[in-house]
Tab-separated table of C-alpha atoms in Angstrom:
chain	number	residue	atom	x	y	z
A	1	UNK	CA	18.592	1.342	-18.799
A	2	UNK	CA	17.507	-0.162	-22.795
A	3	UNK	CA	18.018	-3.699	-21.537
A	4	UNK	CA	15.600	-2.713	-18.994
A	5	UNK	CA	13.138	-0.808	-21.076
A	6	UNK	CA	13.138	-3.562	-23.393
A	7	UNK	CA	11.905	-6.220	-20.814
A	8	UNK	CA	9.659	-3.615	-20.068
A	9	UNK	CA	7.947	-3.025	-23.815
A	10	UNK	CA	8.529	-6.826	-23.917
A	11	UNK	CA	5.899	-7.485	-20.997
A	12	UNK	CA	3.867	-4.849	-22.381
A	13	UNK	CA	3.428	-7.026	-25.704
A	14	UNK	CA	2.361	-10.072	-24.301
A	15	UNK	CA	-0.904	-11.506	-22.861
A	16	UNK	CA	-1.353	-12.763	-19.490
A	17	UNK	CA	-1.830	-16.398	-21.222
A	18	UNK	CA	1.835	-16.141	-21.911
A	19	UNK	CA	2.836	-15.558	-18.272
A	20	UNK	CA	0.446	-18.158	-17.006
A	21	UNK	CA	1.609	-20.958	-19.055
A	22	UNK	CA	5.118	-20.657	-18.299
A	23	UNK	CA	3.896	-20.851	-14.430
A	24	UNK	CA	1.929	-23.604	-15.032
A	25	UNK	CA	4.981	-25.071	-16.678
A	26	UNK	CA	7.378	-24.244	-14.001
A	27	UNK	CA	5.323	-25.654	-11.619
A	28	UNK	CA	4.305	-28.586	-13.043
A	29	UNK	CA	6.270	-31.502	-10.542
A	30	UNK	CA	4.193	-32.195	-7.722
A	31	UNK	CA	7.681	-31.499	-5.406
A	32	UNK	CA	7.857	-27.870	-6.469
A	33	UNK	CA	7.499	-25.171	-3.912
A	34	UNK	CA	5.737	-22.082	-4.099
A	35	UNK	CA	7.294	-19.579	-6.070
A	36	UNK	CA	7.364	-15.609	-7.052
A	37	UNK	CA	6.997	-14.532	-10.719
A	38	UNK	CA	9.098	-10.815	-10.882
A	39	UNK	CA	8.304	-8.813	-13.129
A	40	UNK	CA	10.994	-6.131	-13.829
A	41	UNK	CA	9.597	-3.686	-16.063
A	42	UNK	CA	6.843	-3.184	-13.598
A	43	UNK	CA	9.534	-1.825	-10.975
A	44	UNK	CA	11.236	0.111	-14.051
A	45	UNK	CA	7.608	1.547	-14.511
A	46	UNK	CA	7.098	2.675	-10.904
A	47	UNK	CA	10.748	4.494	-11.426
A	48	UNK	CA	10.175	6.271	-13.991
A	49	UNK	CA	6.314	7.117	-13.045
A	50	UNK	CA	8.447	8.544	-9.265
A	51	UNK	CA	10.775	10.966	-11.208
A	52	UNK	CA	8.112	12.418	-12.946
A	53	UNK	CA	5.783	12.704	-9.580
A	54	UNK	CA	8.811	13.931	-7.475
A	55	UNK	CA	11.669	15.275	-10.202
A	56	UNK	CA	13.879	16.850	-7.165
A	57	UNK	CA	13.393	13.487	-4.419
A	58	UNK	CA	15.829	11.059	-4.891
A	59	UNK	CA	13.858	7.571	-4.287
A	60	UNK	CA	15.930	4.956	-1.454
A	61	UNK	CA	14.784	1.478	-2.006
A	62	UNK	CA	14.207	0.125	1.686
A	63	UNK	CA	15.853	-3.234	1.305
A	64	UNK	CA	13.962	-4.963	3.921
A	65	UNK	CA	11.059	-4.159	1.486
A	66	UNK	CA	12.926	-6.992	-1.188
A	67	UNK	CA	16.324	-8.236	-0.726
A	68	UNK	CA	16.301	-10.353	-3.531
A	69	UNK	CA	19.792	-10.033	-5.649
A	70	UNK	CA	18.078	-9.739	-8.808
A	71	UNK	CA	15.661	-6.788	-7.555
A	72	UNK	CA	18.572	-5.254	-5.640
A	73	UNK	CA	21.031	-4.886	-8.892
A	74	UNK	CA	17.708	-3.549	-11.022
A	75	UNK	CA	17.537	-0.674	-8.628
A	76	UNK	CA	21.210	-0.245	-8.335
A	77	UNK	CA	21.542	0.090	-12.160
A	78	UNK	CA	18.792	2.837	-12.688
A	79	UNK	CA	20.093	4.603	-9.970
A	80	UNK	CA	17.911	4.394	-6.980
A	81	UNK	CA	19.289	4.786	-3.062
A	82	UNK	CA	19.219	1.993	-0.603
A	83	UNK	CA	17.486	2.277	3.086
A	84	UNK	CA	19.330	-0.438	4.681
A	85	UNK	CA	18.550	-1.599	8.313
A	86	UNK	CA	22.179	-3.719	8.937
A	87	UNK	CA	25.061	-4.603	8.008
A	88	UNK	CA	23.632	-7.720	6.339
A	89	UNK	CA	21.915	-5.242	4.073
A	90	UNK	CA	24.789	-2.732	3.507
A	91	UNK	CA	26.568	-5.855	2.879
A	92	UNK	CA	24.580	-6.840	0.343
A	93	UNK	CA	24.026	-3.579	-1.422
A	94	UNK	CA	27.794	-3.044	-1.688
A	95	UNK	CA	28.447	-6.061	-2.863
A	96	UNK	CA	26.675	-5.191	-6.023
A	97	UNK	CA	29.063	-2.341	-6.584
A	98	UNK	CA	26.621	0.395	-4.564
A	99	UNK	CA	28.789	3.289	-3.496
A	100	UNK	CA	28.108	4.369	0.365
A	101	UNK	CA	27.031	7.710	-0.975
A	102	UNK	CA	24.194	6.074	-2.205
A	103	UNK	CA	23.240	4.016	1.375
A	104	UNK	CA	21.394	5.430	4.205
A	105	UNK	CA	21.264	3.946	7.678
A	106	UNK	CA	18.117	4.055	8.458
A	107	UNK	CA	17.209	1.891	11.391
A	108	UNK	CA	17.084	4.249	14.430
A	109	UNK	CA	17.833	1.487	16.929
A	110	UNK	CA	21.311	0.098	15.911
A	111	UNK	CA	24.222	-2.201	17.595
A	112	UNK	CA	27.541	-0.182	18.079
A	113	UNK	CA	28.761	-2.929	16.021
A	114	UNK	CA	26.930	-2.418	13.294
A	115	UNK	CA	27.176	1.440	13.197
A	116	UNK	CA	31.144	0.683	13.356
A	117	UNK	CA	30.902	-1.800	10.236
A	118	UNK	CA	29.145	1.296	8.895
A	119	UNK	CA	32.035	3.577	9.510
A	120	UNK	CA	34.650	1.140	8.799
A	121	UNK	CA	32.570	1.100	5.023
A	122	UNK	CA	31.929	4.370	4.332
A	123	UNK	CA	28.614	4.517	5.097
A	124	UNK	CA	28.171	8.027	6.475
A	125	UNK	CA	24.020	9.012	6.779
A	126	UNK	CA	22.411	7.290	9.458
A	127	UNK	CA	18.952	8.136	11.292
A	128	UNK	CA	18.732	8.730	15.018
A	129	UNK	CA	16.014	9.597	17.345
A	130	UNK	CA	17.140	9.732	20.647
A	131	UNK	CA	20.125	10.374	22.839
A	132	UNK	CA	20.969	7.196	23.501
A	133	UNK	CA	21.521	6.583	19.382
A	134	UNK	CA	23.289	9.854	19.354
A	135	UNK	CA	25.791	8.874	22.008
A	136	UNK	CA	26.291	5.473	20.619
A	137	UNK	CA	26.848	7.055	17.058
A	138	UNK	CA	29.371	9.876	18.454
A	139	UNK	CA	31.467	6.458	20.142
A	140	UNK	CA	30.907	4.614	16.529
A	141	UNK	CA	30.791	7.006	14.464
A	142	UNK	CA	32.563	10.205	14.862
A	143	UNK	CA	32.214	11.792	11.060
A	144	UNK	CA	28.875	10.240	11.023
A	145	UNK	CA	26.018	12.517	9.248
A	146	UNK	CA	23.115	11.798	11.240
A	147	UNK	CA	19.342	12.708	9.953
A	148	UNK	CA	17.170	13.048	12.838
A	149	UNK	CA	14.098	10.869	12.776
A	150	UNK	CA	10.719	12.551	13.874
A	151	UNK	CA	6.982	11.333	15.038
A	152	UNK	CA	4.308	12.169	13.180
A	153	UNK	CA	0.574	11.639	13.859
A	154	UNK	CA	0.761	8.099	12.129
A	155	UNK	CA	-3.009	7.470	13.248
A	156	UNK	CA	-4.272	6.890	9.628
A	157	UNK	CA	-2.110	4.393	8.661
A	158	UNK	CA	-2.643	0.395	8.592
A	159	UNK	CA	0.781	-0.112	10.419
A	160	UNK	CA	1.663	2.724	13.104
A	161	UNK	CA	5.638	3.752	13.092
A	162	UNK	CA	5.512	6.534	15.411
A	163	UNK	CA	4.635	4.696	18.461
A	164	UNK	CA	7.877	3.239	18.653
A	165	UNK	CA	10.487	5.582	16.810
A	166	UNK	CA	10.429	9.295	16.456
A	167	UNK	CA	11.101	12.460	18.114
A	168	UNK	CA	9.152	15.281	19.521
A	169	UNK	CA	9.888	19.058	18.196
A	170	UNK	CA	11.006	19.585	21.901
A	171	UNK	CA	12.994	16.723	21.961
A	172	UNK	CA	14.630	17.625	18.481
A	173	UNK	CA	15.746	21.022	19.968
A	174	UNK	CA	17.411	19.385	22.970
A	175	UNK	CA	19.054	16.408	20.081
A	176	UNK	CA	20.063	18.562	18.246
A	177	UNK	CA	22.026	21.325	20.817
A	178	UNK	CA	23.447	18.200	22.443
A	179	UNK	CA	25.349	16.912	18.959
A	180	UNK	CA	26.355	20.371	18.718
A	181	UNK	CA	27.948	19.789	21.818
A	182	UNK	CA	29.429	16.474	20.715
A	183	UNK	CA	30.461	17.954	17.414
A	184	UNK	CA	28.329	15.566	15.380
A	185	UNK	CA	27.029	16.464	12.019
A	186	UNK	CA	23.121	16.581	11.609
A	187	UNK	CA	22.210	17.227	7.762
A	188	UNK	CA	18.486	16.578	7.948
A	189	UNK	CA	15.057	15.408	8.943
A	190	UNK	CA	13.301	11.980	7.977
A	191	UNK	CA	9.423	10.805	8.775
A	192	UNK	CA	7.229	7.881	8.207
A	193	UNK	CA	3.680	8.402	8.120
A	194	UNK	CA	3.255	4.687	8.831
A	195	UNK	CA	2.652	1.514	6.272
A	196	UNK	CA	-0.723	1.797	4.193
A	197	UNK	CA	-1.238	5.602	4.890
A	198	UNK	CA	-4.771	5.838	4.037
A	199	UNK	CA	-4.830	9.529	4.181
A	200	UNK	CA	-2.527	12.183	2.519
A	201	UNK	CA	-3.321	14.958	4.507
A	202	UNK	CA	-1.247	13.788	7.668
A	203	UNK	CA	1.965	14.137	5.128
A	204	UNK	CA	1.497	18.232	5.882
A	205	UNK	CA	1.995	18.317	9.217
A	206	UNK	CA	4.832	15.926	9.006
A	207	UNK	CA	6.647	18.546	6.414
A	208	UNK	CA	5.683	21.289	8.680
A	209	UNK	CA	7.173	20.396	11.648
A	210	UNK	CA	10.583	18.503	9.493
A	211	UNK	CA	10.224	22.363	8.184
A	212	UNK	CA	10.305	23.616	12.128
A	213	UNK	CA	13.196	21.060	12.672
A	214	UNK	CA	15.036	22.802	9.903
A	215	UNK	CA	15.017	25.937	11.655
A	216	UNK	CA	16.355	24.855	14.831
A	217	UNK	CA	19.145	23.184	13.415
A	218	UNK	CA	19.940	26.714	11.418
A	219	UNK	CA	19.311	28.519	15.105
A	220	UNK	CA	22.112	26.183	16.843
A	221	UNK	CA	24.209	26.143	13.971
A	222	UNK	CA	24.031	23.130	11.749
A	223	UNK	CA	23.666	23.038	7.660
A	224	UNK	CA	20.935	20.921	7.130
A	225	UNK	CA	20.080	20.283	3.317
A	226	UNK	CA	18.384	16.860	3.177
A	227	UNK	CA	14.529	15.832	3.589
A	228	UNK	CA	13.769	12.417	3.956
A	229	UNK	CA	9.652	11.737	3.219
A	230	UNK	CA	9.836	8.417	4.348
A	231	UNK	CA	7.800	5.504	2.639
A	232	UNK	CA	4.526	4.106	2.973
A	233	UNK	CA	3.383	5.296	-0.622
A	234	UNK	CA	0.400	2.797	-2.533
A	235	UNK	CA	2.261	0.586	-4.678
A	236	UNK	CA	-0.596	-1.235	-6.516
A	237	UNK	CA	-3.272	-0.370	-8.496
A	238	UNK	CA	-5.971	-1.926	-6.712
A	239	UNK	CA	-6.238	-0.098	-2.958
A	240	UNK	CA	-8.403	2.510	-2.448
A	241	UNK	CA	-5.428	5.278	-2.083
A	242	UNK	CA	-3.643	6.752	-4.879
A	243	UNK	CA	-0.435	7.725	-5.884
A	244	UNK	CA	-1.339	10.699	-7.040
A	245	UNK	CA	-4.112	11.685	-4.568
A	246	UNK	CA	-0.640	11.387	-2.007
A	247	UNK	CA	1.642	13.319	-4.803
A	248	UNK	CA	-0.963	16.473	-4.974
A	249	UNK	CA	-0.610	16.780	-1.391
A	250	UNK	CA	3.055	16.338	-0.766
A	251	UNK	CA	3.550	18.585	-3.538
A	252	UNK	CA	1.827	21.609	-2.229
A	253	UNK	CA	3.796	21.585	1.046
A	254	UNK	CA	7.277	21.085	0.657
A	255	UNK	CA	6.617	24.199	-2.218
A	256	UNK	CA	5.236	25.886	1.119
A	257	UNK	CA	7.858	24.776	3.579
A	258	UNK	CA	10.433	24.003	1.376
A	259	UNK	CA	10.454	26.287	-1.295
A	260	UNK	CA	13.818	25.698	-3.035
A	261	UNK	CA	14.912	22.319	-4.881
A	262	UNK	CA	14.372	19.867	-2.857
A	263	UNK	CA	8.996	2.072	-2.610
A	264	UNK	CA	8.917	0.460	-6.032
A	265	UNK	CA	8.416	-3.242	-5.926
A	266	UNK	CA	4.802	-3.864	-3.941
A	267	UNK	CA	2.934	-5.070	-7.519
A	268	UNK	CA	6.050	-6.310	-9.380
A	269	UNK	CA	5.772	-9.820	-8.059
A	270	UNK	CA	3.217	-12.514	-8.349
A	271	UNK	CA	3.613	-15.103	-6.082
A	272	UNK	CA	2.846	-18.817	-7.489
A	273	UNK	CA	1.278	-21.229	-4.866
A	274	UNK	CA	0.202	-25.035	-5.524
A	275	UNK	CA	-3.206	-26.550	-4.222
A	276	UNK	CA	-1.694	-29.209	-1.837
A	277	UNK	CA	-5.268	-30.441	-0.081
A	278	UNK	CA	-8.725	-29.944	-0.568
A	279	UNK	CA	-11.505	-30.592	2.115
A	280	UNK	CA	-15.350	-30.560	2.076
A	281	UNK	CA	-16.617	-28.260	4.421
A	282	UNK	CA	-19.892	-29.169	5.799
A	283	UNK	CA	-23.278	-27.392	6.490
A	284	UNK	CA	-22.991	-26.864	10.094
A	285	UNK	CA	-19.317	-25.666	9.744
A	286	UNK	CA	-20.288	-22.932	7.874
A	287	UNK	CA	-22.818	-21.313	10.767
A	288	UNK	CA	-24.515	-20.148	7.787
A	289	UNK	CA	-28.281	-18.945	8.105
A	290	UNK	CA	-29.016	-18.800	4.497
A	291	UNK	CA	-30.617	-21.966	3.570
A	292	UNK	CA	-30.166	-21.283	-0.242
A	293	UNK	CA	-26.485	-20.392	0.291
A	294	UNK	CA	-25.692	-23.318	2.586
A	295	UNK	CA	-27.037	-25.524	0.613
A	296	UNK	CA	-24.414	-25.461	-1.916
A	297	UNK	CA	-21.143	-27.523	-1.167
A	298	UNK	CA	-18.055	-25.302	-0.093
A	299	UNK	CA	-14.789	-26.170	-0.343
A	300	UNK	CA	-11.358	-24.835	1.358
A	301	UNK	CA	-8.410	-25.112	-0.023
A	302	UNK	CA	-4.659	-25.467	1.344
A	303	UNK	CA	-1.935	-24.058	-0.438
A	304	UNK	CA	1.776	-24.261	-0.009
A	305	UNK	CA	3.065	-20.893	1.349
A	306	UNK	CA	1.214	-18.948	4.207
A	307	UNK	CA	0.732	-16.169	6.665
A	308	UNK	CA	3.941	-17.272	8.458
A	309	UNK	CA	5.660	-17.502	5.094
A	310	UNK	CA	5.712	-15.177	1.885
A	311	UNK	CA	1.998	-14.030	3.530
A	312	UNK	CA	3.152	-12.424	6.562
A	313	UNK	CA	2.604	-8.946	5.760
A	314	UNK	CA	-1.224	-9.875	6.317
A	315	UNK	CA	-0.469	-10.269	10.044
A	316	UNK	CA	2.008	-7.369	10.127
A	317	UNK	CA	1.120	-4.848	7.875
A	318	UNK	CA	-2.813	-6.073	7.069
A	319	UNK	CA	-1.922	-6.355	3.408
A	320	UNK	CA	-5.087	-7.511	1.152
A	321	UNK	CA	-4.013	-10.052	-1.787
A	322	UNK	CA	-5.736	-10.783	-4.769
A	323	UNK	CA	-5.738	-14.214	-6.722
A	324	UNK	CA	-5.966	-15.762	-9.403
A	325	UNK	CA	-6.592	-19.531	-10.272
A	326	UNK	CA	-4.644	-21.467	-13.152
């Protein structure tokens, strides 16, 4: 934690000339890719800015979010979860000394090989949302401790979850008295209002019915203790969403519905592209009816990364980027 805080402080003390000459060193050779700039002390800065939003919710790094090494073992050494998909990413995550505590299974369509490797790790919490994921995991994954995945109304968000995973309330009653049945262990409920939430509000109903969930599983006869609020939080400064406009809602309910005690890396990275072509446009490409504004030359530019490389989240998840030239 100091080594980190210093790189932090460290970053904190020096201009942006500083960090823009070194890229502009870096990628000086003609024959050098495109390449990301991390900056650590931003993700250290989102931690520490979480515990004091959330001091009783444990944060799980989704590691298809980043699975660089480097980003991995920063999170792993302040003390952070992991939401892995596989087993490449459980793989991963224990090989940088993660304990399976710490590692949640979150993808709720899985191989049986996969939720085997699990087991045969020590992985133990792993989502579900149907029966056909609850019978696979009671073949798997007997002493599994599943966390029942439900839908939410996902409608304000950029990148809809709930149209392909998720459970009903009805369907949750009938999950959960049939892994009664099968003598599987259910310890909670998780959610995912859906990629670039752009309303807060929606997280309410969410927590109410994960609250509803709760009392089923007490009805049939299970212990359920965990709460999983899913992800989708802003992560940069400059969307129209805040962190804490989503924090003063979230707050308010789980106080309501759960009374007793109860991702990190989206603006540590700048990405470094190099101008590989340059080409005129001319007047009549630009169907432009502004004489004065036509008039002027335009140019586009090509770069050397793009929307099915390091800019694919602007197809998938309808990211905006901003940019700046050097």
């Amino acid at each position: 934690m100091d080594s980190l805080t210093a790189i932090f402080s460290m970053k904190a003390l020096l201009p942006r000339t500083f960090w823009t000459k070194n890229i502009n060193e870096v990628s000086s050779d003609d024959d050098r890719d495109a390449f990301y700039v991390a900056d650590l002390g931003d993700i250290l800065k989102k931690h520490l800015g979480w515990l004091k939003a959330f001091p009783g919710v444990t944060p799980f790094s989704a590691i298809k979010y980043n699975d660089s090494r480097t980003i991995v073992k920063t999170l792993a050494a302040i003390g952070t979860g992991f939401d892995c998909a596989g087993e490449t990413e459980i793989q991963l995550v224990q090989s940088l000394g993660v304990p399976p505590e710490r590692i949640i299974y979150a993808n709720p369509c899985k191989q049986v090989s996969q939720i085997k490797y699990a087991a045969n790790n020590g992985v133990q919490m792993i989502t579900f949302d149907s029966e056909v994921e609850l019978m696979k995991v009671a073949r798997a994954h007997s002493k599994a401790k599943l966390v029942l995945r439900t839908a939410t109304d996902d409608s304000k968000a950029v990148c809809r979850l709930s149209v392909k995973f998720g459970a009903t309330l009805k369907t949750s009653r009938l999950l959960l008295e049939q892994a009664k049945e099968l003598n599987i262990d259910i310890i909670g409920v998780s959610f995912h209002m859906g990629s670039g939430c752009t309303d807060p509000e929606t997280f309410v109903p969410a927590i109410s019915d994960a609250c509803c969930v709760f009392d089923m599983g007490a009805e049939i006869g299970f212990n359920m203790y965990l709460l999983d609020i899913g992800g989708g939080f802003p992560g940069s400064e400059d969307i129209k969403l805040k962190f804490e406009e989503v924090t003063s809602v979230i707050h308010p309910a789980l106080d309501k519905y759960f009374p007793s005690d109860l991702g990190y890396v989206a603006s540590a990275f700048t990405l470094a592209v190099k101008i590989i072509a340059k080409k005129l446009v001319l007047k009549e490409q630009t169907r432009c009816d502004d004489e004065d504004e036509s008039s002027e030359q335009t140019f586009m530019y090509y770069v050397n990364d793009g929307v099915y490389g390091s800019f694919n989240c602007i197809l998938y998840d309808h990211k905006y980027y901003s940019s700046t030239a050097t």
